[in-house]
Amino acid sequence: MSSVTTSTPSAAPRRAMLTDPGYQAFVILRVGFTVAPILFGLDKFANLLVDWPVYLAPWIDDLVPGSAQAAMYAVGAIEIVAGLAVALAPRFGGWLVAGWLAGIIVNLLTIPGHYDIALRDFGLLLGAVALARLAQRYHAEQRP
């Protein structure tokens, strides 16, 4: 007769991880870059926060088929997917969000009067890169 033994992982390593400032930064960035893109993506369909088509450069509006609002629907869908990618695969999702923000920055730099928003988005891009780098270390460690 044999008995099956199961080992339960000690709570000490998990507790130590939760007190690690680097891990805390990873969790904060992961939650932020999951929630924000999803909320902003959903708002592209409602325009509750802002009139989003105003932030589409005329040259991009000329390139894409349909109206500026139709382009914002596509942008919203991409942002929702990017937020979900961060939630599910932060090592990939962080880089996806950083790349998306780089495109937004190029768009904004071509619209006079939107340079302050481009600068803000550059700060967000740096945060997304930091998330991707932290995920390289911490995402694998949190899996059993």
XYZ file of N, CA, C and O in Angstrom:
576
model
N 0.845 -1.166 0.000
C 0.000 0.000 0.000
C 0.895 1.235 0.000
O 1.821 1.351 0.776
N 0.583 2.135 -0.859
C 1.401 3.353 -0.931
C 0.548 4.557 -0.608
O -0.651 4.571 -0.858
N 1.187 5.518 -0.074
C 0.455 6.751 0.229
C 0.989 7.870 -0.651
O 2.174 7.918 -0.985
N 0.098 8.735 -1.028
C 0.471 9.870 -1.862
C 0.729 11.052 -0.948
O -0.110 11.403 -0.124
N 1.891 11.614 -1.097
C 2.194 12.802 -0.308
C 2.163 14.010 -1.221
O 2.647 13.973 -2.347
N 1.566 15.016 -0.731
C 1.528 16.267 -1.480
C 2.293 17.302 -0.685
O 2.199 17.358 0.537
N 3.048 18.049 -1.405
C 3.791 19.103 -0.719
C 3.076 20.424 -0.929
O 2.668 20.747 -2.036
N 2.907 21.130 0.142
C 2.307 22.452 0.038
C 3.414 23.470 0.089
O 4.283 23.412 0.958
N 3.410 24.380 -0.867
C 4.479 25.372 -0.870
C 4.402 26.247 0.377
O 3.331 26.564 0.870
N 5.552 26.553 0.874
C 5.633 27.382 2.063
C 5.113 28.780 1.768
O 5.313 29.316 0.680
N 4.477 29.365 2.741
C 3.975 30.729 2.586
C 5.094 31.750 2.701
O 4.945 32.881 2.253
N 6.213 31.349 3.260
C 7.316 32.294 3.468
C 7.845 32.881 2.160
O 8.006 34.100 2.066
N 8.124 32.069 1.108
C 8.608 32.682 -0.135
C 7.572 33.617 -0.758
O 7.917 34.668 -1.295
N 6.316 33.239 -0.683
C 5.246 34.090 -1.235
C 5.184 35.420 -0.475
O 5.050 36.478 -1.066
N 5.269 35.338 0.845
C 5.228 36.538 1.684
C 6.432 37.424 1.382
O 6.307 38.641 1.285
N 7.603 36.817 1.207
C 8.811 37.581 0.889
C 8.651 38.288 -0.451
O 9.058 39.438 -0.614
N 8.039 37.609 -1.407
C 7.822 38.206 -2.724
C 6.885 39.416 -2.622
O 7.101 40.433 -3.271
N 5.857 39.301 -1.802
C 4.899 40.397 -1.654
C 5.512 41.628 -0.988
O 4.998 42.730 -1.148
N 6.583 41.442 -0.245
C 7.239 42.585 0.392
C 8.381 43.148 -0.450
O 8.977 44.152 -0.084
N 8.681 42.510 -1.573
C 9.749 42.961 -2.474
C 9.272 44.207 -3.235
O 8.281 44.143 -3.956
N 9.949 45.343 -3.100
C 9.534 46.569 -3.802
C 9.485 46.403 -5.321
O 8.619 46.972 -5.985
N 10.393 45.614 -5.870
C 10.371 45.376 -7.317
C 9.109 44.643 -7.738
O 8.490 44.985 -8.752
N 8.718 43.633 -6.968
C 7.499 42.895 -7.269
C 6.269 43.789 -7.096
O 5.335 43.736 -7.901
N 6.278 44.615 -6.071
C 5.167 45.543 -5.866
C 5.038 46.488 -7.062
O 3.932 46.755 -7.533
N 6.179 46.986 -7.566
C 6.156 47.867 -8.739
C 5.598 47.123 -9.947
O 4.795 47.673 -10.723
N 5.996 45.862 -10.117
C 5.470 45.046 -11.213
C 3.954 44.919 -11.133
O 3.251 45.114 -12.135
N 3.438 44.625 -9.955
C 1.986 44.449 -9.783
C 1.248 45.768 -10.054
O 0.228 45.789 -10.749
N 1.767 46.876 -9.531
C 1.134 48.179 -9.746
C 1.083 48.506 -11.238
O 0.034 48.903 -11.775
N 2.212 48.333 -11.929
C 2.245 48.622 -13.366
C 1.359 47.665 -14.151
O 0.678 48.067 -15.096
N 1.344 46.410 -13.766
C 0.516 45.430 -14.481
C -0.967 45.772 -14.352
O -1.702 45.746 -15.341
N -1.389 46.098 -13.151
C -2.801 46.468 -12.956
C -3.121 47.748 -13.725
O -4.128 47.835 -14.440
N -2.245 48.749 -13.613
C -2.483 50.018 -14.300
C -2.543 49.878 -15.808
O -3.422 50.441 -16.466
N -1.599 49.102 -16.374
C -1.561 48.946 -17.831
C -2.519 47.867 -18.326
O -2.613 47.632 -19.524
N -3.245 47.239 -17.427
C -4.381 46.395 -17.812
C -5.656 47.231 -17.822
O -6.380 47.274 -18.819
N -5.896 47.931 -16.727
C -7.149 48.666 -16.554
C -7.233 49.887 -17.475
O -8.250 50.092 -18.153
N -6.186 50.704 -17.519
C -6.250 51.952 -18.291
C -6.516 51.718 -19.780
O -7.434 52.337 -20.341
N -5.772 50.849 -20.465
C -6.075 50.657 -21.884
C -7.486 50.116 -22.129
O -8.140 50.502 -23.106
N -7.940 49.235 -21.255
C -9.293 48.701 -21.440
C -10.327 49.807 -21.260
O -11.238 49.959 -22.086
N -10.189 50.619 -20.211
C -11.155 51.708 -19.995
C -11.103 52.748 -21.113
O -12.143 53.191 -21.614
N -9.878 53.147 -21.501
C -9.762 54.131 -22.584
C -10.256 53.538 -23.897
O -10.865 54.234 -24.709
N -9.996 52.250 -24.110
C -10.502 51.592 -25.314
C -12.019 51.576 -25.355
O -12.636 51.872 -26.389
N -12.637 51.248 -24.226
C -14.106 51.261 -24.171
C -14.658 52.665 -24.399
O -15.699 52.837 -25.042
N -13.944 53.674 -23.875
C -14.427 55.050 -24.033
C -14.352 55.533 -25.477
O -15.046 56.472 -25.840
N -13.532 54.885 -26.308
C -13.483 55.272 -27.725
C -14.845 55.046 -28.384
O -15.171 55.667 -29.378
N -15.655 54.163 -27.805
C -16.983 53.881 -28.344
C -18.047 54.819 -27.777
O -19.118 54.957 -28.345
N -17.750 55.473 -26.652
C -18.746 56.310 -25.984
C -18.391 57.790 -25.982
O -19.274 58.631 -25.859
N -17.100 58.125 -26.077
C -16.638 59.514 -26.027
C -17.120 60.237 -24.770
O -17.481 61.412 -24.820
N -17.107 59.546 -23.639
C -17.517 60.176 -22.384
C -16.411 61.052 -21.801
O -16.681 62.123 -21.256
N -15.167 60.594 -21.885
C -14.052 61.331 -21.298
C -13.642 62.519 -22.156
O -13.284 63.572 -21.639
N -13.654 62.328 -23.456
C -13.183 63.351 -24.382
C -13.714 63.018 -25.775
O -14.127 61.894 -26.037
N -13.695 63.990 -26.662
C -14.067 63.764 -28.057
C -12.841 63.192 -28.770
O -12.006 63.926 -29.303
N -12.690 61.883 -28.762
C -11.477 61.211 -29.226
C -11.072 61.529 -30.661
O -9.868 61.636 -30.938
N -11.994 61.673 -31.604
C -11.562 61.951 -32.979
C -10.718 63.211 -33.130
O -9.941 63.326 -34.074
N -10.816 64.149 -32.186
C -10.007 65.368 -32.233
C -8.515 65.028 -32.143
O -7.670 65.767 -32.637
N -8.196 63.893 -31.518
C -6.809 63.506 -31.305
C -6.235 62.664 -32.440
O -5.133 62.135 -32.316
N -6.956 62.551 -33.533
C -6.458 61.827 -34.695
C -5.904 62.836 -35.692
O -6.623 63.733 -36.153
N -4.628 62.702 -36.010
C -3.984 63.630 -36.947
C -4.687 63.575 -38.303
O -5.069 62.490 -38.761
N -4.868 64.728 -38.943
C -5.556 64.752 -40.245
C -4.918 63.828 -41.279
O -5.629 63.197 -42.065
N -3.598 63.727 -41.295
C -2.945 62.868 -42.291
C -3.270 61.396 -42.061
O -3.357 60.614 -43.009
N -3.482 61.003 -40.794
C -3.881 59.623 -40.512
C -5.341 59.423 -40.893
O -5.712 58.398 -41.466
N -6.164 60.426 -40.609
C -7.573 60.356 -40.988
C -7.714 60.204 -42.500
O -8.604 59.505 -42.985
N -6.806 60.852 -43.248
C -6.835 60.724 -44.711
C -6.397 59.335 -45.174
O -6.821 58.881 -46.239
N -5.563 58.666 -44.403
C -5.056 57.344 -44.778
C -6.046 56.215 -44.511
O -6.108 55.248 -45.273
N -6.773 56.319 -43.405
C -7.661 55.225 -43.016
C -9.037 55.415 -43.645
O -9.503 56.543 -43.813
N -9.661 54.314 -44.008
C -11.007 54.441 -44.592
C -12.037 54.832 -43.535
O -11.876 54.542 -42.356
N -13.073 55.497 -43.963
C -14.151 55.879 -43.057
C -13.856 57.171 -42.326
O -12.915 57.909 -42.631
N -14.646 57.420 -41.320
C -14.541 58.655 -40.545
C -13.499 58.533 -39.440
O -13.016 57.445 -39.132
N -13.187 59.668 -38.824
C -12.268 59.675 -37.681
C -12.871 58.872 -36.527
O -12.150 58.171 -35.808
N -14.185 58.942 -36.349
C -14.814 58.173 -35.277
C -14.704 56.676 -35.557
O -14.448 55.892 -34.646
N -14.845 56.279 -36.815
C -14.668 54.862 -37.159
C -13.240 54.414 -36.856
O -13.023 53.295 -36.369
N -12.273 55.292 -37.116
C -10.880 54.972 -36.773
C -10.740 54.808 -35.268
O -9.998 53.936 -34.797
N -11.447 55.634 -34.504
C -11.368 55.526 -33.045
C -11.985 54.218 -32.551
O -11.556 53.679 -31.528
N -12.966 53.689 -33.266
C -13.503 52.380 -32.894
C -12.416 51.318 -33.026
O -12.260 50.459 -32.157
N -11.644 51.380 -34.112
C -10.545 50.432 -34.302
C -9.483 50.633 -33.221
O -8.959 49.659 -32.656
N -9.165 51.888 -32.938
C -8.196 52.208 -31.883
C -8.678 51.635 -30.552
O -7.909 51.032 -29.800
N -9.948 51.809 -30.256
C -10.507 51.296 -29.009
C -10.382 49.788 -28.910
O -10.014 49.259 -27.856
N -10.660 49.090 -29.998
C -10.546 47.630 -29.996
C -9.100 47.206 -29.753
O -8.835 46.279 -28.966
N -8.159 47.897 -30.385
C -6.741 47.577 -30.198
C -6.326 47.833 -28.753
O -5.589 47.040 -28.154
N -6.795 48.921 -28.168
C -6.440 49.222 -26.781
C -7.000 48.188 -25.810
O -6.331 47.813 -24.835
N -8.200 47.711 -26.065
C -8.782 46.666 -25.217
C -7.943 45.395 -25.312
O -7.619 44.770 -24.297
N -7.558 45.029 -26.521
C -6.713 43.841 -26.711
C -5.363 44.026 -26.011
O -4.851 43.103 -25.371
N -4.792 45.225 -26.098
C -3.507 45.498 -25.451
C -3.634 45.351 -23.934
O -2.747 44.773 -23.281
N -4.708 45.863 -23.353
C -4.924 45.712 -21.911
C -5.070 44.258 -21.507
O -4.508 43.828 -20.491
N -5.784 43.477 -22.302
C -5.925 42.051 -22.019
C -4.590 41.332 -22.165
O -4.282 40.414 -21.392
N -3.778 41.762 -23.141
C -2.451 41.159 -23.317
C -1.580 41.407 -22.090
O -0.838 40.512 -21.654
N -1.661 42.595 -21.518
C -0.898 42.883 -20.301
C -1.385 41.982 -19.165
O -0.579 41.441 -18.402
N -2.695 41.807 -19.060
C -3.240 40.971 -17.981
C -2.784 39.522 -18.112
O -2.424 38.889 -17.117
N -2.771 39.007 -19.332
C -2.488 37.590 -19.546
C -1.013 37.279 -19.772
O -0.538 36.210 -19.382
N -0.312 38.172 -20.433
C 1.096 37.938 -20.777
C 1.859 39.255 -20.679
O 2.142 39.883 -21.702
N 2.161 39.699 -19.473
C 2.752 41.032 -19.310
C 4.103 41.215 -19.996
O 4.446 42.332 -20.393
N 4.871 40.141 -20.169
C 6.162 40.286 -20.868
C 5.947 40.701 -22.312
O 6.715 41.476 -22.862
N 4.911 40.208 -22.939
C 4.549 40.605 -24.300
C 3.699 41.870 -24.287
O 3.925 42.797 -25.057
N 2.703 41.910 -23.410
C 1.762 43.025 -23.359
C 2.417 44.360 -23.055
O 2.019 45.393 -23.588
N 3.429 44.359 -22.189
C 4.140 45.601 -21.885
C 4.771 46.195 -23.137
O 4.681 47.399 -23.387
N 5.417 45.342 -23.938
C 6.032 45.821 -25.187
C 4.972 46.237 -26.200
O 5.161 47.209 -26.939
N 3.844 45.529 -26.222
C 2.751 45.900 -27.128
C 2.222 47.295 -26.787
O 2.043 48.141 -27.672
N 1.995 47.545 -25.513
C 1.510 48.855 -25.082
C 2.557 49.937 -25.370
O 2.215 51.029 -25.834
N 3.827 49.638 -25.137
C 4.885 50.612 -25.427
C 4.906 50.966 -26.913
O 5.012 52.134 -27.286
N 4.790 49.962 -27.760
C 4.758 50.212 -29.206
C 3.543 51.016 -29.619
O 3.635 51.934 -30.457
N 2.411 50.689 -29.032
C 1.180 51.421 -29.325
C 1.318 52.887 -28.896
O 0.926 53.797 -29.620
N 1.885 53.109 -27.727
C 2.099 54.472 -27.257
C 3.074 55.231 -28.159
O 2.903 56.434 -28.385
N 4.066 54.553 -28.694
C 4.988 55.206 -29.630
C 4.226 55.702 -30.861
O 4.449 56.828 -31.334
N 3.298 54.892 -31.357
C 2.472 55.322 -32.481
C 1.586 56.502 -32.125
O 1.418 57.428 -32.931
N 1.022 56.491 -30.938
C 0.190 57.607 -30.481
C 1.026 58.877 -30.385
O 0.576 59.969 -30.764
N 2.261 58.752 -29.897
C 3.140 59.914 -29.773
C 3.436 60.506 -31.142
O 3.373 61.732 -31.324
N 3.751 59.675 -32.121
C 3.990 60.173 -33.480
C 2.755 60.910 -33.989
O 2.851 62.003 -34.548
N 1.594 60.315 -33.784
C 0.339 60.956 -34.181
C 0.203 62.328 -33.523
O -0.073 63.324 -34.189
N 0.401 62.397 -32.208
C 0.207 63.651 -31.471
C 1.232 64.723 -31.835
O 0.915 65.913 -31.832
N 2.464 64.309 -32.128
C 3.487 65.288 -32.497
C 3.205 65.959 -33.833
O 3.782 67.003 -34.129
N 2.314 65.382 -34.605
C 1.965 65.983 -35.899
C 0.711 66.845 -35.823
O 0.246 67.345 -36.849
N 0.177 67.007 -34.625
C -0.983 67.884 -34.415
C -0.527 69.061 -33.564
O -0.185 68.880 -32.390
N -0.484 70.271 -34.110
C -0.065 71.428 -33.297
C -0.938 71.561 -32.050
O -2.150 71.363 -32.087
N -0.279 71.853 -30.931
C -1.007 72.064 -29.685
C -1.217 70.804 -28.858
O -1.851 70.856 -27.809
N -0.708 69.668 -29.312
C -0.881 68.414 -28.564
C 0.448 67.875 -28.045
O 0.539 66.718 -27.668
N 1.461 68.729 -28.001
C 2.792 68.283 -27.581
C 2.822 67.877 -26.111
O 3.564 66.961 -25.723
N 2.028 68.544 -25.279
C 1.999 68.193 -23.860
C 1.441 66.789 -23.650
O 1.924 66.040 -22.798
N 0.473 66.421 -24.451
C -0.107 65.079 -24.339
C 0.891 64.043 -24.854
O 1.012 62.951 -24.291
N 1.639 64.411 -25.901
C 2.680 63.514 -26.408
C 3.740 63.274 -25.340
O 4.216 62.143 -25.168
N 4.105 64.310 -24.616
C 5.092 64.167 -23.547
C 4.555 63.273 -22.432
O 5.272 62.412 -21.914
N 3.312 63.448 -22.073
C 2.689 62.584 -21.064
C 2.703 61.128 -21.532
O 3.040 60.220 -20.779
N 2.370 60.915 -22.806
C 2.352 59.554 -23.334
C 3.756 58.958 -23.410
O 3.925 57.740 -23.317
N 4.779 59.810 -23.552
C 6.148 59.314 -23.500
C 6.448 58.771 -22.101
O 7.093 57.729 -21.951
N 5.968 59.458 -21.083
C 6.121 58.956 -19.714
C 5.413 57.621 -19.537
O 5.940 56.703 -18.894
N 4.230 57.492 -20.118
C 3.517 56.213 -20.056
C 4.282 55.124 -20.803
O 4.332 53.976 -20.360
N 4.886 55.483 -21.938
C 5.690 54.532 -22.701
C 6.834 53.997 -21.825
O 7.107 52.794 -21.815
N 7.496 54.895 -21.096
C 8.567 54.456 -20.203
C 8.036 53.498 -19.131
O 8.692 52.513 -18.780
N 6.837 53.779 -18.621
C 6.225 52.883 -17.643
C 5.918 51.518 -18.243
O 6.104 50.483 -17.592
N 5.464 51.488 -19.500
C 5.167 50.219 -20.161
C 6.443 49.412 -20.395
O 6.450 48.185 -20.250
N 7.532 50.094 -20.740
C 8.823 49.406 -20.900
C 9.284 48.854 -19.553
O 9.757 47.708 -19.467
N 9.130 49.627 -18.493
C 9.493 49.151 -17.156
C 8.662 47.920 -16.790
O 9.194 46.953 -16.222
N 7.383 47.928 -17.117
C 6.526 46.766 -16.867
C 7.055 45.545 -17.607
O 7.172 44.462 -17.026
N 7.368 45.701 -18.874
C 7.866 44.569 -19.662
C 9.155 44.012 -19.072
O 9.344 42.795 -18.998
N 10.042 44.892 -18.640
C 11.307 44.444 -18.054
C 11.076 43.756 -16.700
O 11.687 42.728 -16.418
N 10.204 44.328 -15.865
C 9.905 43.692 -14.580
C 9.197 42.356 -14.780
O 9.422 41.403 -14.022
N 8.350 42.270 -15.796
C 7.643 41.015 -16.074
C 8.620 39.924 -16.453
O 8.372 38.741 -16.175
N 9.710 40.300 -17.087
C 10.738 39.313 -17.445
C 11.210 38.567 -16.197
O 11.448 37.383 -16.231
N 11.291 39.285 -15.107
C 11.746 38.664 -13.860
C 10.607 38.070 -13.042
O 10.686 36.946 -12.573
N 9.550 38.837 -12.815
C 8.550 38.476 -11.816
C 7.402 37.625 -12.341
O 6.805 36.883 -11.572
N 7.048 37.733 -13.595
C 5.881 36.981 -14.075
C 6.134 35.479 -13.983
O 5.263 34.719 -13.592
N 7.330 35.048 -14.327
C 7.650 33.626 -14.247
C 7.687 33.138 -12.794
O 7.318 32.005 -12.510
N 8.099 33.997 -11.867
C 8.217 33.598 -10.458
C 6.871 33.425 -9.781
O 6.772 32.658 -8.818
N 5.829 34.105 -10.260
C 4.549 34.007 -9.543
C 3.771 32.770 -9.939
O 2.778 32.437 -9.320
N 4.216 32.054 -10.939
C 3.536 30.818 -11.335
C 4.026 29.670 -10.464
O 5.197 29.565 -10.159
N 3.113 28.767 -10.068
C 3.526 27.631 -9.224
C 4.362 26.629 -9.994
O 4.380 26.500 -11.119
